[in-house]
Structure formats: C-alpha cells, structure tokens
Tab-separated table of C-alpha atoms and ligand atoms in Angstrom:
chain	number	residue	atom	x	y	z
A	1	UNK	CA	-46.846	5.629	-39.841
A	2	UNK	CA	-45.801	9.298	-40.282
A	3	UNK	CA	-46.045	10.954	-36.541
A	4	UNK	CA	-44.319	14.219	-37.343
A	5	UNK	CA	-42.680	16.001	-40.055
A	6	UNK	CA	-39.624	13.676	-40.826
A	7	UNK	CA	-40.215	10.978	-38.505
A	8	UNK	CA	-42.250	7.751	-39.101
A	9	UNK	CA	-43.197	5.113	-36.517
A	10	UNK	CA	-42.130	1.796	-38.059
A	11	UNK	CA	-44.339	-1.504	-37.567
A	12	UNK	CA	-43.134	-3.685	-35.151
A	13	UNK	CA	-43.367	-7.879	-35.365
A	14	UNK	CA	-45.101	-9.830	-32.515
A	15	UNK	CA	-43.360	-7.973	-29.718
A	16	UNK	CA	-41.063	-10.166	-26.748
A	17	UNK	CA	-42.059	-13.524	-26.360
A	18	UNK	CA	-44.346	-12.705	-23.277
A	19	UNK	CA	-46.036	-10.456	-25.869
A	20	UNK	CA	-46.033	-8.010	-22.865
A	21	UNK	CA	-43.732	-4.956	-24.413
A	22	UNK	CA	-43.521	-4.193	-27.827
A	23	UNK	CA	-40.482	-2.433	-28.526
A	24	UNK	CA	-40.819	1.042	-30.228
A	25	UNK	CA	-38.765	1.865	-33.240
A	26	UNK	CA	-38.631	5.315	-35.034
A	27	UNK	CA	-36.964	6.499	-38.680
A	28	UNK	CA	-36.170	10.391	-39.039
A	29	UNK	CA	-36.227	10.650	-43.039
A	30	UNK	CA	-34.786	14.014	-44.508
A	31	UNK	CA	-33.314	12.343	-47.983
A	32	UNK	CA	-30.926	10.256	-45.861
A	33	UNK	CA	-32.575	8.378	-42.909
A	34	UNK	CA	-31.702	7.513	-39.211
A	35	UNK	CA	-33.341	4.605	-37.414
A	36	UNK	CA	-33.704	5.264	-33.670
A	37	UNK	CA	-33.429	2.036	-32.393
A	38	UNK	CA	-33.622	-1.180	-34.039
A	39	UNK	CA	-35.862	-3.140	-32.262
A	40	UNK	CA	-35.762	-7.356	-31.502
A	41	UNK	CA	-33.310	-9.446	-33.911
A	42	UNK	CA	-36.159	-11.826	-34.785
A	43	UNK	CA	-36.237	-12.341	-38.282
A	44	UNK	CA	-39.720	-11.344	-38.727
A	45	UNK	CA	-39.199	-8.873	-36.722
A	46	UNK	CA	-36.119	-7.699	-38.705
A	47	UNK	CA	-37.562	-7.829	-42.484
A	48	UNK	CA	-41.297	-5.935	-41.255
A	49	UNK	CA	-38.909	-2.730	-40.842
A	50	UNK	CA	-37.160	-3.197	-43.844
A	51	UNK	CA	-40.043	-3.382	-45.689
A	52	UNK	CA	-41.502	-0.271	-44.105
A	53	UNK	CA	-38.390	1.299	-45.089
A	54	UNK	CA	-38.673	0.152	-48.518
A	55	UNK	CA	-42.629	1.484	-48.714
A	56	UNK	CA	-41.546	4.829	-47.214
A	57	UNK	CA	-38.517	4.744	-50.240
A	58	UNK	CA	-35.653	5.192	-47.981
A	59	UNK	CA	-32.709	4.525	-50.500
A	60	UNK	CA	-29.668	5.650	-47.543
A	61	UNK	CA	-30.168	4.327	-44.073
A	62	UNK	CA	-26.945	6.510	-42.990
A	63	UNK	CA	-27.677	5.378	-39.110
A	64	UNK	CA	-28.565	3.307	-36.390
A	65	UNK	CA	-29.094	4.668	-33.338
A	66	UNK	CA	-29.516	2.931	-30.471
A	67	UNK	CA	-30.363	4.202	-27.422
A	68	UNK	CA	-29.169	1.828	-24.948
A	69	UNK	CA	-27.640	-2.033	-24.621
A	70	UNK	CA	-31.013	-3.839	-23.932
A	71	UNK	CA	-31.701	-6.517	-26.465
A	72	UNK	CA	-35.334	-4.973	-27.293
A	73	UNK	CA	-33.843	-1.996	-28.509
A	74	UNK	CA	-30.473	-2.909	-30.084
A	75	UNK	CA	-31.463	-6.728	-30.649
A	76	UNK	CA	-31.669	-6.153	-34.609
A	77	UNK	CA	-29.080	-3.768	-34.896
A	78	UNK	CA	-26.465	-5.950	-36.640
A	79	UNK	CA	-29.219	-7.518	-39.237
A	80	UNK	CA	-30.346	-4.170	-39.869
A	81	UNK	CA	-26.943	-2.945	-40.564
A	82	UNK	CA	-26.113	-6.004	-42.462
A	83	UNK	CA	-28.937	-5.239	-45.202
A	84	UNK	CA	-28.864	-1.828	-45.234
A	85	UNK	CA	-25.176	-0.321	-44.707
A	86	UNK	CA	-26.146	1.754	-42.151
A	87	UNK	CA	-23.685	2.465	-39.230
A	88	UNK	CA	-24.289	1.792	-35.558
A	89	UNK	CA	-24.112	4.349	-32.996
A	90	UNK	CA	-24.408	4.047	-29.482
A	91	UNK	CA	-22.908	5.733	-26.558
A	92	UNK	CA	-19.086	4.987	-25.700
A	93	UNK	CA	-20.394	3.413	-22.393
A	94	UNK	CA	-22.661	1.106	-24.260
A	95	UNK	CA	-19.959	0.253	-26.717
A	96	UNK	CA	-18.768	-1.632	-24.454
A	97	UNK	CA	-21.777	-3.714	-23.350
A	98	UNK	CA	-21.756	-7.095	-23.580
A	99	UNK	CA	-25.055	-7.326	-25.591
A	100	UNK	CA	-23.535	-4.790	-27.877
A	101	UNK	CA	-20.075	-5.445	-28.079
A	102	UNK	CA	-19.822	-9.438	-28.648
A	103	UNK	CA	-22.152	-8.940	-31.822
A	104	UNK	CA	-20.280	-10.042	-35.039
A	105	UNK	CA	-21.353	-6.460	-36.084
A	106	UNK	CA	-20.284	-4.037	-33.234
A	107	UNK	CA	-20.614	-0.071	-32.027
A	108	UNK	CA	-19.735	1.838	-35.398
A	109	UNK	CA	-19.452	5.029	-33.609
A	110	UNK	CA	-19.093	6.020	-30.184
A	111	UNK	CA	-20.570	9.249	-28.851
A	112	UNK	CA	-20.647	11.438	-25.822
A	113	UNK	CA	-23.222	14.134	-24.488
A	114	UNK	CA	-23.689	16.719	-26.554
A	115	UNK	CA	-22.659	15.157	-29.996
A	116	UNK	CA	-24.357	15.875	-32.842
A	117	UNK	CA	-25.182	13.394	-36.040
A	118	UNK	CA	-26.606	15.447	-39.308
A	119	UNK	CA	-29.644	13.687	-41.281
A	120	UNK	CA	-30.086	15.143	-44.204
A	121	UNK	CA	-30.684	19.342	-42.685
A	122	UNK	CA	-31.823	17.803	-39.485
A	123	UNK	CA	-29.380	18.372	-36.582
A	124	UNK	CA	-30.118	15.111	-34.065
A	125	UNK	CA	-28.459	16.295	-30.485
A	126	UNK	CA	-27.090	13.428	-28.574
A	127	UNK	CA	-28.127	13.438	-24.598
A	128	UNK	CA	-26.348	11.201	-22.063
A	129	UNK	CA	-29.145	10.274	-19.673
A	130	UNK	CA	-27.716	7.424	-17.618
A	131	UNK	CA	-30.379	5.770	-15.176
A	132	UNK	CA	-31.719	2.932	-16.869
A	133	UNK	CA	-28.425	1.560	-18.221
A	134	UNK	CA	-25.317	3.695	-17.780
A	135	UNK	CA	-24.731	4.983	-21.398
A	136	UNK	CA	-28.422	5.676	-22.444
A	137	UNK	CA	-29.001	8.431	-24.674
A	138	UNK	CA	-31.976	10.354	-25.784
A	139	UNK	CA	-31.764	11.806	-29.308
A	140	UNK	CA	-33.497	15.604	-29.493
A	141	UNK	CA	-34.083	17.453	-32.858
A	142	UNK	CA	-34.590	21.006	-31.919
A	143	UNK	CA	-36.631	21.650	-35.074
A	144	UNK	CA	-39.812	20.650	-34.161
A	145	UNK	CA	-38.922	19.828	-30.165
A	146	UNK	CA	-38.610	15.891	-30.645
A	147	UNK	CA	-37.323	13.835	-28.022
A	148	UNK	CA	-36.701	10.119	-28.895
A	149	UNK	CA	-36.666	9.293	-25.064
A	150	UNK	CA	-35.937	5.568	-25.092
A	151	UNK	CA	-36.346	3.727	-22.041
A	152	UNK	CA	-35.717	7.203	-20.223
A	153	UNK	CA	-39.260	8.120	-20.050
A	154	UNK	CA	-42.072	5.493	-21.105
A	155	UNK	CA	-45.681	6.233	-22.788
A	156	UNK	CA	-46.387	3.000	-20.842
A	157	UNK	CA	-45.381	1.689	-17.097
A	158	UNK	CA	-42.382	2.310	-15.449
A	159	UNK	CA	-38.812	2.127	-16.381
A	160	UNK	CA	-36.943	-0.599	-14.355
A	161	UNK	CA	-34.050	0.463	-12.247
A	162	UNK	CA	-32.223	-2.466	-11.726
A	163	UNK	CA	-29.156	-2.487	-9.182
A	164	UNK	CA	-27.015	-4.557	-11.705
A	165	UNK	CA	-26.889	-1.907	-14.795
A	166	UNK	CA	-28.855	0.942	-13.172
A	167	UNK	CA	-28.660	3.905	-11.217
A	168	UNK	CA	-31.975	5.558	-9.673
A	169	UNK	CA	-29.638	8.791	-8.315
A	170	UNK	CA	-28.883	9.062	-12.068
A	171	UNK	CA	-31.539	8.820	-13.818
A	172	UNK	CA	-33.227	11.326	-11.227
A	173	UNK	CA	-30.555	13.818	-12.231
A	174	UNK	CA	-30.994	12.892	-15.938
A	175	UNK	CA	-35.048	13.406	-15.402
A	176	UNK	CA	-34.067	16.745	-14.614
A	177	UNK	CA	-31.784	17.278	-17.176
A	178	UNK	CA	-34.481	16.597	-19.672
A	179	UNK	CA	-36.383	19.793	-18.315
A	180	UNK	CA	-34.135	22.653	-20.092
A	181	UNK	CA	-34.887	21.142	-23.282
A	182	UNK	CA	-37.829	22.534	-25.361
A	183	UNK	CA	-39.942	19.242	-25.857
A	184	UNK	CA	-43.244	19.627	-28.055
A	185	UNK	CA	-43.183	15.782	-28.585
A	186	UNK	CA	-41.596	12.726	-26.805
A	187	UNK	CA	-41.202	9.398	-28.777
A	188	UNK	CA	-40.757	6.657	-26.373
A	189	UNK	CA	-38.815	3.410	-26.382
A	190	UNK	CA	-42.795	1.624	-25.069
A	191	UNK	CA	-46.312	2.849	-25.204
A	192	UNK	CA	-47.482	5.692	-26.959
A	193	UNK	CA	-46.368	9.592	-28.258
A	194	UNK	CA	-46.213	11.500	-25.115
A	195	UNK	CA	-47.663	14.448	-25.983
A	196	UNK	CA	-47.577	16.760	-22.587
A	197	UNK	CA	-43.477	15.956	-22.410
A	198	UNK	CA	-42.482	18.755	-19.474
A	199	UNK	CA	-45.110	17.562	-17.100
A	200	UNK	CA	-44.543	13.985	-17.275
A	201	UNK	CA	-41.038	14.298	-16.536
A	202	UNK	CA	-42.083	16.273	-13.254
A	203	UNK	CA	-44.678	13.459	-12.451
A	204	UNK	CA	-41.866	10.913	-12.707
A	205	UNK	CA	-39.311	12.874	-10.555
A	206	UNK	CA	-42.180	13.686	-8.165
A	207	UNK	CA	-43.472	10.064	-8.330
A	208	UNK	CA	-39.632	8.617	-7.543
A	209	UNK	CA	-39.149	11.021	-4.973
A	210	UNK	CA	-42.552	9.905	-2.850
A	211	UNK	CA	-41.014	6.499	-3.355
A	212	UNK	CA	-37.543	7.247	-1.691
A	213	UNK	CA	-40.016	8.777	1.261
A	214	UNK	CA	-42.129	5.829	1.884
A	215	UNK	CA	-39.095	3.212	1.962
A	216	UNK	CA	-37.684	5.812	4.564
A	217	UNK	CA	-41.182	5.799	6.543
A	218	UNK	CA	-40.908	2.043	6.558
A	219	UNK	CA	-37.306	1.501	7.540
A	220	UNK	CA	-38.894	4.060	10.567
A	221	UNK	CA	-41.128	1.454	11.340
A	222	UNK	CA	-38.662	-0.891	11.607
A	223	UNK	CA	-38.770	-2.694	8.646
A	224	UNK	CA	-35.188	-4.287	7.315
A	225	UNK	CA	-35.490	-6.387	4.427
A	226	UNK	CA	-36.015	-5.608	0.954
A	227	UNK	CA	-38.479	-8.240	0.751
A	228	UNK	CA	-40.781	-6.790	3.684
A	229	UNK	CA	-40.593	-3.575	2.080
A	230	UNK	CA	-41.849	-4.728	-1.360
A	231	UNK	CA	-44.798	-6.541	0.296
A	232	UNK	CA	-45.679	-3.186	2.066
A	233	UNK	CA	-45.085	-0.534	-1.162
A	234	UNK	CA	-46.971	-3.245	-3.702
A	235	UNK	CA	-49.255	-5.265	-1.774
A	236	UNK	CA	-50.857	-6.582	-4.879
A	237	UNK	CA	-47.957	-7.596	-6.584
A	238	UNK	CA	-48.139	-9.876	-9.819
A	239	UNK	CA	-45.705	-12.251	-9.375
A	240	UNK	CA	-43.511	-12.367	-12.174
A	241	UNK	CA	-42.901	-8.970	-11.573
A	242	UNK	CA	-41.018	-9.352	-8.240
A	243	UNK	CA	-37.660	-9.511	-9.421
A	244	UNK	CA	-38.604	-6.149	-10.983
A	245	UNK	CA	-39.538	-4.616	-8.086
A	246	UNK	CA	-36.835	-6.061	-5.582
A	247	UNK	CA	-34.771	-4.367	-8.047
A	248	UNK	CA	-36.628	-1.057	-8.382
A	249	UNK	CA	-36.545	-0.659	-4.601
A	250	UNK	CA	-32.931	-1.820	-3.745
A	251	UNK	CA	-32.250	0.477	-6.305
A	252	UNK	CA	-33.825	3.163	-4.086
A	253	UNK	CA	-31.673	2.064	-1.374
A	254	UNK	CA	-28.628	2.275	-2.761
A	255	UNK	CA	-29.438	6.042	-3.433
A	256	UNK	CA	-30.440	6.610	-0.047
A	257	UNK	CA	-26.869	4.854	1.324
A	258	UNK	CA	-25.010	6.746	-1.017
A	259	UNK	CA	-26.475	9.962	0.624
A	260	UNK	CA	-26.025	8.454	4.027
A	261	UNK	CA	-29.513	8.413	4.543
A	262	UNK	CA	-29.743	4.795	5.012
A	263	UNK	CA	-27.145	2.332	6.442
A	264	UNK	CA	-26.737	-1.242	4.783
A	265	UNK	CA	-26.618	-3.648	7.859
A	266	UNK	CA	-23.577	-6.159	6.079
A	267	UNK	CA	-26.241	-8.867	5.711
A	268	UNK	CA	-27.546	-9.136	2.192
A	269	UNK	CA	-31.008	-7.637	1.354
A	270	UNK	CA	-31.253	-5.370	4.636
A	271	UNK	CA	-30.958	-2.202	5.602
A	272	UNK	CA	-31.875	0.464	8.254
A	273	UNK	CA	-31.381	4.268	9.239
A	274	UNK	CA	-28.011	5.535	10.256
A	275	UNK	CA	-26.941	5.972	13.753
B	1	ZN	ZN1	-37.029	-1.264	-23.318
C-alpha cells in the first residue's frame, strides 16, 4: 500500500507465531528502492514481500535497512538479500549482534549517526537512537518529514526495555533527540502511521518519567523487590507478559542507580534508596 509519496507499506505474512505482533516493513521507491526492515525469515513471509515488490515494479532493491538486531525486523534480511541483491545495512553496533552477525549473509554496511544513504534523489538520514537495543537507528527523509521509527516509538503498546540489550536512560535521551527533527509522519516498526509524531514522543518521555516516580514512591514505602514492585505498578498483569515487565522495571532501576538515586542492596532483584 502506498502511504506517502515514495514509500509503500508492504504486506506482511501471518505475523510471530503468537500472532500477537506483526512486524512492520516499509519500501522507499524513487527508481531504485530501499526496504526499511525486512521483516520475519519465514518463507511465506519472505516471498509475500517479494511479490509486493514485484507488483509495485521495483527492478533495483539497492538496500536493506534494518533498524535493529531483533529477529522480527532483520529475520528475513539474508533471504531478501539473497533474491534480490540488495545490501544490508545496519548500525556498526548491530553488526555485531549475534542475530545479525552469525547469518551466512552478514552486515553489508556499517553506519554511524548522521550517515546518509541516497535512494534514487531521496536523501535517507541515519539516527542512532539506542534504547531498545544499543545500535537502533531511525531512518528520516527530510523531504516530506518521514520518520521510519522502528521499535523506537510504536503505533501500538510499549517498547520493551529489557536489562540484557537495553537501556531506558538511553532511549529517554534518544526520545528527546527525536524532538529537533521536523516529523510530519512516523512509520513504526508495530501498529499503525503515527500521524501526530512530536506529541507522542512527549507522551512517551512524560509517560517513562511518571514511571521512574512511582518505583521511587514505592521503594519509599518500603518496597525491595522487583517482583513486589511489578505487582503494585500492574496489578492486572497478563501473565505471559511478566518477564516483560520485570524487565521494563529493572530497567528503570538501573537508571535510577546509575544516577544514584537508588542503591542495589547486593542481593539479586532488590533494591532501595541511598543512604
Ligand atoms: Zn519489534
């Protein structure tokens, strides 16, 4: 589907195997053509972008972008590149991945902040916004003020923090660093366009930040384990997303230490103010 000059939304397959996220994958088209992202590597999956690419009569599929290491995103990278030529770019952090770097068809090009690919006349501006994973990029094209936010900033839910990859003090700063761009249109990695760009990114900074206050309120109280504290902030947890939010809140707590605003007590899982 055509959302915007240049840029189509491509179909995707039957999303993860919970069905729960499907995986958002764009093409900016200008004679030569950029995927952003390259979705799961499930065959099906795979071939039902090809074929859009085919329809849309993409002849050069110069790039693959991919925005970060998770396997939703960057999953069908290598098939992709295997039928079409196209070369895979990532971040230099992200180059390194595991999930990226073992493929039989690695990291073409690494880039940094601030690099920029040319599509055809489109200029596509490379932005290191580490949070999620530490070498996520967003891809802006100033014509038109597209962001392709990845899993930076979401149409749908929340972006997971987790302690192992993550980094919620960076992807805070990175939130922020979103705002001096001119944004007219986000494209996220899940859910739909985002279509008011400037004031979602303030919700989400604003939304983090009440966050970090209520753990604080509750380690106050007296509460010490990460566990208590999840059963307090989401008392109506599903439970298959508990690991998610164990993660999402320790995640808040390793902020807080880092800023001295919170002391980790040496036993696993617990924590409490300073002093
Ligand atoms: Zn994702």
């Amino acid at each position: 589907m055509e959302i915007a000059a240049n840029i189509h939304s491509l179909p995707g397959g039957r999303g993860d195997i919970l069905g729960l996220r499907h995986a958002n994958v764009y093409v900016v088209v200008d004679g030569e053509a950029a995927l952003i992202d390259a979705g799961y590597e499930d065959d099906h999956e795979v071939e039902s972008k090809l074929e859009y690419l085919r329809e849309i009569g993409v002849s050069k599929l110069s790039y693959i972008i991919v925005t970060h290491r998770h396997y939703d995103h960057a999953g069908g990278a290598a098939k992709i590149k295997m039928a079409t030529g196209a070369r895979i770019i990532a971040h230099s952090q992200e180059a390194l991945a595991e999930s990226l770097a073992s493929t039989s068809v690695a990291v073409d090009r690494a880039v940094e902040d601030g690099n920029v690919l040319e599509v055809g006349g489109l200029e596509l501006e490379m932005i290191h916004t580490p949070g999620p994973a530490p070498g996520h990029i967003c891809i802006y094209i100033k014509k038109g003020g597209v962001l392709f936010s990845g899993d930076h900033v979401l149409g749908l839910g929340t972006t997971a923090i987790m302690p192992q990859e993550g980094s919620m003090a960076e992807y805070i700063d990175s939130l922020r660093k979103l705002l001096a761009y001119d944004i007219q249109l986000m494209c996220p990695g899940h859910g739909p366009l985002i279509g008011a760009p400037r004031r979602k990114i303030q919700e989400l900074v604003q939304h983090r930040l009440e966050r970090e206050e209520q753990v604080l309120r509750f380690l106050k109280q007296g509460l010490r384990a990460v566990d208590e504290l999840v059963r307090e902030i989401y008392p109506e947890l599903d439970e298959h997303l508990r690991a998610m939010a164990q993660g999402q809140v320790t995640s808040h707590l390793i902020k807080l230490e880092q800023e001295g605003k919170v002391a980790s007590s040496g036993r696993e899982g617990q924590y409490s103010l300073p002093g």
